GROMACS .gro file of C-alpha atoms in nm:
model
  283
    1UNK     CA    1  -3.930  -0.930  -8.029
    2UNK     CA    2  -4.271  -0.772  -7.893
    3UNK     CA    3  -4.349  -1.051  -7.607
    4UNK     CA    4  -4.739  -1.002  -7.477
    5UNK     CA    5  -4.778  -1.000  -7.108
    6UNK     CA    6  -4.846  -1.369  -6.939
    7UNK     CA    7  -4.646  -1.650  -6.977
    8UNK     CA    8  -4.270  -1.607  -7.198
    9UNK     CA    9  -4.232  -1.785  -7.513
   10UNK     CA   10  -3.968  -2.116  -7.477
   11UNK     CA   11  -3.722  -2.022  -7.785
   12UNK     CA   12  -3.478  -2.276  -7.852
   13UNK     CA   13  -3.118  -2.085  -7.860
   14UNK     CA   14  -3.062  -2.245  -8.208
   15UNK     CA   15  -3.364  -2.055  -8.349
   16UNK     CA   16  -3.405  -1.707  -8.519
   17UNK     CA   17  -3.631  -1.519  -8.416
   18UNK     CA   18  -3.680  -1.101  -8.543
   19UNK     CA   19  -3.724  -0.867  -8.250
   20UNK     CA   20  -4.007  -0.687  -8.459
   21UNK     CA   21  -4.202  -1.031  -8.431
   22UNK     CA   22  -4.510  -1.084  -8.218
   23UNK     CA   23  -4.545  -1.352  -8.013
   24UNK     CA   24  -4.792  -1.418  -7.760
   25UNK     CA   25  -4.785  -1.643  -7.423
   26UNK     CA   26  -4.710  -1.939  -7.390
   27UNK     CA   27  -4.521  -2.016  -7.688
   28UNK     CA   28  -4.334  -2.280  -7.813
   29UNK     CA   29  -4.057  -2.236  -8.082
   30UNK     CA   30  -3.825  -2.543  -8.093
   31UNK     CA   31  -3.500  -2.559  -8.254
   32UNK     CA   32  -3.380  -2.448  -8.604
   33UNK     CA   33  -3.705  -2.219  -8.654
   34UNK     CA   34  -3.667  -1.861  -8.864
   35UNK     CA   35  -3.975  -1.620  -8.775
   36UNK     CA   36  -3.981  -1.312  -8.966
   37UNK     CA   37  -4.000  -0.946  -8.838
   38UNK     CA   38  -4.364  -0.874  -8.967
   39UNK     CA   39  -4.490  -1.235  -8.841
   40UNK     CA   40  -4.752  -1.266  -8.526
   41UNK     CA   41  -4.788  -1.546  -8.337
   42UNK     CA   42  -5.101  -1.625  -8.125
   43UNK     CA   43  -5.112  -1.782  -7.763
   44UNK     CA   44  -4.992  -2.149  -7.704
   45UNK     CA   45  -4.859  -2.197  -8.070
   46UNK     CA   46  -4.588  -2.460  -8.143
   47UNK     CA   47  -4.358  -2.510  -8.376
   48UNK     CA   48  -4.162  -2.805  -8.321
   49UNK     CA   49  -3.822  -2.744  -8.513
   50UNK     CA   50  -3.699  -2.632  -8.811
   51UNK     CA   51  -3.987  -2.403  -8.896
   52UNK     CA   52  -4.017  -2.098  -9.114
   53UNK     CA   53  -4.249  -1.806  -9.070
   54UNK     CA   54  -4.214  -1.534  -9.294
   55UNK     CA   55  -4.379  -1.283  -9.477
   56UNK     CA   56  -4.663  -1.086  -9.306
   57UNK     CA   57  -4.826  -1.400  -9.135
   58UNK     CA   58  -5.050  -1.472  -8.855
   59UNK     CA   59  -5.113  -1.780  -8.642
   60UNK     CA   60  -5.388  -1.815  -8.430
   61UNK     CA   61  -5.398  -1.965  -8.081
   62UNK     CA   62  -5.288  -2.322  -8.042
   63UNK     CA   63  -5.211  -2.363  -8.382
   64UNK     CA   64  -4.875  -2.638  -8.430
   65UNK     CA   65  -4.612  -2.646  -8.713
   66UNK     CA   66  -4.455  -2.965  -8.755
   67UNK     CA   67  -4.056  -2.969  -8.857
   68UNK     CA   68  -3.955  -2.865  -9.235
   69UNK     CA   69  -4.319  -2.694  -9.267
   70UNK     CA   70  -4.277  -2.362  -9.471
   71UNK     CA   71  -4.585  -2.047  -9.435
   72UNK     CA   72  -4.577  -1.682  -9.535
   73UNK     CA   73  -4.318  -1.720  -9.811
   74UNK     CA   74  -4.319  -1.567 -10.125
   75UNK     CA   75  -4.610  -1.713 -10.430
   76UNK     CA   76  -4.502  -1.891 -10.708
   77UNK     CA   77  -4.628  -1.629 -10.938
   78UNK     CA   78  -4.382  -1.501 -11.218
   79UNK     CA   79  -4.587  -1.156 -11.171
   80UNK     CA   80  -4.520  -1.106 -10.808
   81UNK     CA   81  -4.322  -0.813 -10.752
   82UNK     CA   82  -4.254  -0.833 -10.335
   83UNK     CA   83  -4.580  -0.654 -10.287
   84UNK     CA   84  -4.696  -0.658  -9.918
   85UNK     CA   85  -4.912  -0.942  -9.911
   86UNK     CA   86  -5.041  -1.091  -9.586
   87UNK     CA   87  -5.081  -1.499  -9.503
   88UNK     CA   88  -5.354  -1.617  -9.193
   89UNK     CA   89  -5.378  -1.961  -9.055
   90UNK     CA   90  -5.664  -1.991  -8.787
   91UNK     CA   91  -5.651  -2.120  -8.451
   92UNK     CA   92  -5.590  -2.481  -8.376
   93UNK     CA   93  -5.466  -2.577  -8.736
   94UNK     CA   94  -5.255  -2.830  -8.754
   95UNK     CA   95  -4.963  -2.855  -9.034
   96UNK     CA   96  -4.787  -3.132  -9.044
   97UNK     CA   97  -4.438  -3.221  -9.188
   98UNK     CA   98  -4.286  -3.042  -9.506
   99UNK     CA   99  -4.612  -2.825  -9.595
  100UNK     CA  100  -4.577  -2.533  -9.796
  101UNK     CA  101  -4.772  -2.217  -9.726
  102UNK     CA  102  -4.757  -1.930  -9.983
  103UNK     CA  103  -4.899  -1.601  -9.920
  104UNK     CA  104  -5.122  -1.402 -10.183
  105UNK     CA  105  -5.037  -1.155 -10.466
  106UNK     CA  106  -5.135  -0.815 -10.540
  107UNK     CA  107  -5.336  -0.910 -10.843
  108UNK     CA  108  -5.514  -1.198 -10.636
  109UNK     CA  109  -5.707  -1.122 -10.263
  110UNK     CA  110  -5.405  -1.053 -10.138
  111UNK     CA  111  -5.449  -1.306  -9.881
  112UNK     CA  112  -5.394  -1.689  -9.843
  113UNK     CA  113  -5.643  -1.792  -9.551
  114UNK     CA  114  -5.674  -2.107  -9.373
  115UNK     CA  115  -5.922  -2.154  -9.151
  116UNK     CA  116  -5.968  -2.301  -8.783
  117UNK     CA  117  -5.943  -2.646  -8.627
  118UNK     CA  118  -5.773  -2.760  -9.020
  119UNK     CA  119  -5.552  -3.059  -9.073
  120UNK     CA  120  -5.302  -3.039  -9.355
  121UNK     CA  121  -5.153  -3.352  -9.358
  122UNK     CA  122  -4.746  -3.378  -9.505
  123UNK     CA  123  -4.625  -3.304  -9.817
  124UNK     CA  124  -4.900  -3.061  -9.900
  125UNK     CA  125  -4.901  -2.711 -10.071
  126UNK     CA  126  -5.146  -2.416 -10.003
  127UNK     CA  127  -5.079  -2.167 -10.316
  128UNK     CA  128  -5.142  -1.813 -10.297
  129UNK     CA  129  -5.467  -1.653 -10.267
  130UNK     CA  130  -5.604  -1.978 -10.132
  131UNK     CA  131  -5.908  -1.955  -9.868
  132UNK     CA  132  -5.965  -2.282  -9.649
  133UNK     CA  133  -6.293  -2.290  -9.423
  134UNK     CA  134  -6.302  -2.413  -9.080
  135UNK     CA  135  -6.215  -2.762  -9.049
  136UNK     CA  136  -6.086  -2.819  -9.366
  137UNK     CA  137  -5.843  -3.211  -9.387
  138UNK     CA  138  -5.591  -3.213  -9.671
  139UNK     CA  139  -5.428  -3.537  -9.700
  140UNK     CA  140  -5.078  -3.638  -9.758
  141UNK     CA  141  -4.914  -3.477 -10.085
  142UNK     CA  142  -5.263  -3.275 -10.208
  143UNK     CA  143  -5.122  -3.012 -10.443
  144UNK     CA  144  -5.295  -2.654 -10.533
  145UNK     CA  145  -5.320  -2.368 -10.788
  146UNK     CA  146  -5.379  -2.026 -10.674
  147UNK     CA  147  -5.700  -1.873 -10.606
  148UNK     CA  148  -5.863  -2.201 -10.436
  149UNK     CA  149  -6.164  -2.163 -10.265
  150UNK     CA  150  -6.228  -2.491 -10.005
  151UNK     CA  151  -6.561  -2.445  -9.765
  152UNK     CA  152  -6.560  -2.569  -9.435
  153UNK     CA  153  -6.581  -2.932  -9.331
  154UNK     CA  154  -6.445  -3.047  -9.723
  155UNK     CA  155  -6.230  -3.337  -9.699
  156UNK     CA  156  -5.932  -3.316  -9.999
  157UNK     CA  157  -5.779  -3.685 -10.006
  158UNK     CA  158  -5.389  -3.816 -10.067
  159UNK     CA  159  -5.207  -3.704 -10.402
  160UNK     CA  160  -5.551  -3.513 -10.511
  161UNK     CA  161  -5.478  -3.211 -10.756
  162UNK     CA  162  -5.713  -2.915 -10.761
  163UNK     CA  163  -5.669  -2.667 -11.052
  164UNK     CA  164  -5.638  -2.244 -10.993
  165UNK     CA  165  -5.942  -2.094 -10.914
  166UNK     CA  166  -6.167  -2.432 -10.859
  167UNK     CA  167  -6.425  -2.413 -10.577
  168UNK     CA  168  -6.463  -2.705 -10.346
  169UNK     CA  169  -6.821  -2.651 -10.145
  170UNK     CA  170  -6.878  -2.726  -9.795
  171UNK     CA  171  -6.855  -3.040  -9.688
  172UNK     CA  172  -6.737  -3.234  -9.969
  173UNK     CA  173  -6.516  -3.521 -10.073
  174UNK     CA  174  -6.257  -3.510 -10.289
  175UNK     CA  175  -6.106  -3.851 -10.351
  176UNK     CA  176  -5.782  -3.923 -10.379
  177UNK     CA  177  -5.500  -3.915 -10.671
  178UNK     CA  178  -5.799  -3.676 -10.839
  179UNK     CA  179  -5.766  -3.438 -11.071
  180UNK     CA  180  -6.010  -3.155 -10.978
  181UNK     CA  181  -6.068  -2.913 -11.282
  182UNK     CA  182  -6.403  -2.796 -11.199
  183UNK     CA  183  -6.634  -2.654 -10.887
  184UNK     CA  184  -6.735  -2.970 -10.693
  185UNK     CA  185  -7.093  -2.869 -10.565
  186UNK     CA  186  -7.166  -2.878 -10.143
  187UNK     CA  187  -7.182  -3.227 -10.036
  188UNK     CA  188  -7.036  -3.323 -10.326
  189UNK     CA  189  -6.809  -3.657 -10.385
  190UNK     CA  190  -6.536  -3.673 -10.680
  191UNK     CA  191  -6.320  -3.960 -10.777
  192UNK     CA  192  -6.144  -4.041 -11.084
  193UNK     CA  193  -5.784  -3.938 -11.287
  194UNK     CA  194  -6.019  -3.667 -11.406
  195UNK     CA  195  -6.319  -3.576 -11.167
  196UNK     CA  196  -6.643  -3.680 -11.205
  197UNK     CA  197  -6.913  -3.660 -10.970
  198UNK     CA  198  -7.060  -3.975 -10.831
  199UNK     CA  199  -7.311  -3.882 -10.525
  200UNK     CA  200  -7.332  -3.693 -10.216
  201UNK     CA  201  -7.054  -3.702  -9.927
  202UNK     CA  202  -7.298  -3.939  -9.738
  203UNK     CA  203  -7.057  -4.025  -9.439
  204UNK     CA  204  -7.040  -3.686  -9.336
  205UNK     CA  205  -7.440  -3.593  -9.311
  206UNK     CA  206  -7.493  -3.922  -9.071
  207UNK     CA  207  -7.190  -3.841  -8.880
  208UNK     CA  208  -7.277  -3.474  -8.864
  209UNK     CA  209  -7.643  -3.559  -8.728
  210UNK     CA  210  -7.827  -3.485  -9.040
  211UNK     CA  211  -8.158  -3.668  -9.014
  212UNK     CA  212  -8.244  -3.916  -9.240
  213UNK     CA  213  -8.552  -3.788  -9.360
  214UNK     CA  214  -8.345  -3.420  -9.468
  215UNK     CA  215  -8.063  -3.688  -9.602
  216UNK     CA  216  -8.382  -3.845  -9.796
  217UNK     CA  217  -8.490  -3.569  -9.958
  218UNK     CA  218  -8.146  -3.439 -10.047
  219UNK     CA  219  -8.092  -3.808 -10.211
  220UNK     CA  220  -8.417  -3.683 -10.402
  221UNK     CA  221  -8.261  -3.358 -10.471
  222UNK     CA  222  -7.960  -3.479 -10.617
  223UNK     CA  223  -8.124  -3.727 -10.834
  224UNK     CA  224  -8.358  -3.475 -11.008
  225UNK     CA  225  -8.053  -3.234 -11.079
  226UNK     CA  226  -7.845  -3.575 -11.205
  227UNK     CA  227  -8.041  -3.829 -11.328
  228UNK     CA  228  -7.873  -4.143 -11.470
  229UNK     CA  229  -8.039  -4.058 -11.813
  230UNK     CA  230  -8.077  -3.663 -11.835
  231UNK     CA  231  -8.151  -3.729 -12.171
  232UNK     CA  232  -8.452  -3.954 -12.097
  233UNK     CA  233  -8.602  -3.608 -11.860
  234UNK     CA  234  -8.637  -3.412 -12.176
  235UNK     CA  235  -8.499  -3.133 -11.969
  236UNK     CA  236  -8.164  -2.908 -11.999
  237UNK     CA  237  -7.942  -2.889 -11.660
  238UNK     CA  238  -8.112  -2.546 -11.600
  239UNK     CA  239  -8.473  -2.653 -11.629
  240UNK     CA  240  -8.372  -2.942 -11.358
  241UNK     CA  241  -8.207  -2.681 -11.160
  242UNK     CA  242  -8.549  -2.449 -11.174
  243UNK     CA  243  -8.713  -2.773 -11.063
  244UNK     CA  244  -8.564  -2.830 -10.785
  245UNK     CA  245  -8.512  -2.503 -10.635
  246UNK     CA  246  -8.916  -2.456 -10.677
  247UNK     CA  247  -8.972  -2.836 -10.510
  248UNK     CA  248  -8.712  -2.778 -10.246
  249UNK     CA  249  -8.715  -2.416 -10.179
  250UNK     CA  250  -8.739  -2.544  -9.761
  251UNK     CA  251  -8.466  -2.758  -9.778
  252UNK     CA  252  -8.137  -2.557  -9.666
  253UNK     CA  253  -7.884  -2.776  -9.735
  254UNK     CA  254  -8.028  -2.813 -10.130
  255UNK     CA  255  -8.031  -2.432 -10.127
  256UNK     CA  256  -7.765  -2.406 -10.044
  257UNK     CA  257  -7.637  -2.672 -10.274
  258UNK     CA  258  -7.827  -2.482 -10.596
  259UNK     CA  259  -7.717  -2.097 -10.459
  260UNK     CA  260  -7.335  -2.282 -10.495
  261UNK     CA  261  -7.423  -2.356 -10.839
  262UNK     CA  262  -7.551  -2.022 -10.932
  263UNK     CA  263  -7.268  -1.836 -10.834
  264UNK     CA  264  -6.958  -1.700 -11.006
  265UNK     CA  265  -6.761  -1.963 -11.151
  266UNK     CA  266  -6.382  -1.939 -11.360
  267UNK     CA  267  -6.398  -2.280 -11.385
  268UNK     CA  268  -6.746  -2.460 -11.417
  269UNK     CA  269  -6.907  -2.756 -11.283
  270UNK     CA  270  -6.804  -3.128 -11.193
  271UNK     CA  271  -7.088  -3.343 -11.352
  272UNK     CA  272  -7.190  -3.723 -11.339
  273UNK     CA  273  -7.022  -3.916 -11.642
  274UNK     CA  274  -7.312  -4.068 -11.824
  275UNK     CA  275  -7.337  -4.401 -11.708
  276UNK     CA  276  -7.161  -4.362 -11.348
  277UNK     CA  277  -7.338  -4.533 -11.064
  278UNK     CA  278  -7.483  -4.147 -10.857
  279UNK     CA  279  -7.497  -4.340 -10.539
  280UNK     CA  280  -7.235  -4.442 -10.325
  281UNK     CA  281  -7.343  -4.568 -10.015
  282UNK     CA  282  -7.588  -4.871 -10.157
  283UNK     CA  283  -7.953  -4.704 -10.121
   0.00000   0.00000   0.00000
């Protein structure tokens, strides 16, 4: 075991831990915990008990592993062939009970990356080649395919179900027992069996200090790009998207909102249903 310099690691006698591991001060490895040789753990980590690291994984500082929690183990991917793949979780994370980490694949990034200050809550499972932003909550028993891409500050609700390769944007709100088949914009909200989007993740703008005249024109933003009756506008999705970009060029949040569309996508866009109610918080 390479120990850093400061204060030893506690390492119940029960656990296994490889002497080509590195662990950093103040560590806390409870019992029943397997740590891997090519694992490296950050300063003033826990794991409580019955914890396994494998694989070539990192945690940052201060990050805690709850008992039967599994990261850095081998993807569910029939073409995986043991390639050297690496797993990161970032400092401060939190992973509760019986979550399931996998690390990426050769013909992926390579890398399954979870950023700081997350909460993924029990019974939840990180696929390979998954990215998580900072601040990131998953919810009790949200399941994912590989090659998920989740921007910071997105809350992922209980029992939700987001397909390979969707794109969740920053700051948006995936509600639960959802199927998620398709990109869910920045600031997004998505309920339903099969998503649909039905507004903007008001809660978080007011309790993120977003000023109500920005939240006011992003409210106008989002109801040029989805009005109730697109048909009645006359106008394709890209002629509204033109529109607003040109009206709203100043507005960062609705930039960055229309870049998010523009980009890349394998697996399209979550749209309004046509009828759905846009606005969720009763303006």
């Amino acid at each position: 075991m390479d120990e850093r310099r400061g204060k030893a690691p506690e390492i119940h006698p029960s656990s296994i831990v490889s002497s080509r591991a590195r662990i950093g001060r103040g560590v806390r490895i409870g019992p029943w915990c397997s740590i891997g040789p090519d694992v490296e753990i950050g300063d003033n980590v826990e794991l409580i008990s019955h914890v396994v690291i494998d694989g070539r994984t990192t945690l940052g500082d201060g990050v805690v592993c709850y008992p039967f929690t599994s990261v850095g183990m081998a993807p569910q991917d029939l073409k995986y062939r043991g390639e050297p793949t690496s797993c990161m979780i970032g400092a401060r994370t939190i992973i509760r009970e019986n979550v399931t980490i996998h690390r990426g694949t050769a013909t992926g990034t390579g890398l399954t990356r979870i950023g700081p200050d997350c909460l993924i809550m029990a019974n939840s499972h990180v696929a390979h080649d998954c990215t998580l932003g900072r601040g990131v909550i998953i919810v009790n028993n949200v399941v994912m395919g590989g090659h998920v891409v989740i921007g910071d500050d997105a809350r992922i609700m209980g029992a939700a179900a987001l397909h390979q390769f969707v794109r969740i944007g920053h700051a948006a709100l995936v509600g639960g027992v959802c199927g998620v088949e398709a990109d869910v914009i920045p600031y997004g909200s998505v309920l339903g069996n099969r998503a649909r989007l039905v507004g903007l993740h008001w809660i978080w703008l007011r309790r993120n200090g977003v000023q109500p005249e920005e939240v006011r024109r992003m409210r106008q933003a989002f109801r040029a790009l989805y009005p109730k009756a697109a048909h009645a506008t006359g106008a394709v999705f890209q002629d509204r998207l033109e529109h607003v970009r040109q009206t709203y060029a100043d507005d960062a949040r609705v930039v960055e909102i229309l870049d998010f569309i523009a980009a890349p996508s394998h697996r399209g866009l979550v749209r309004v249903q046509s009828g759905d109610m846009i606005e969720s918080d009763g303006a």
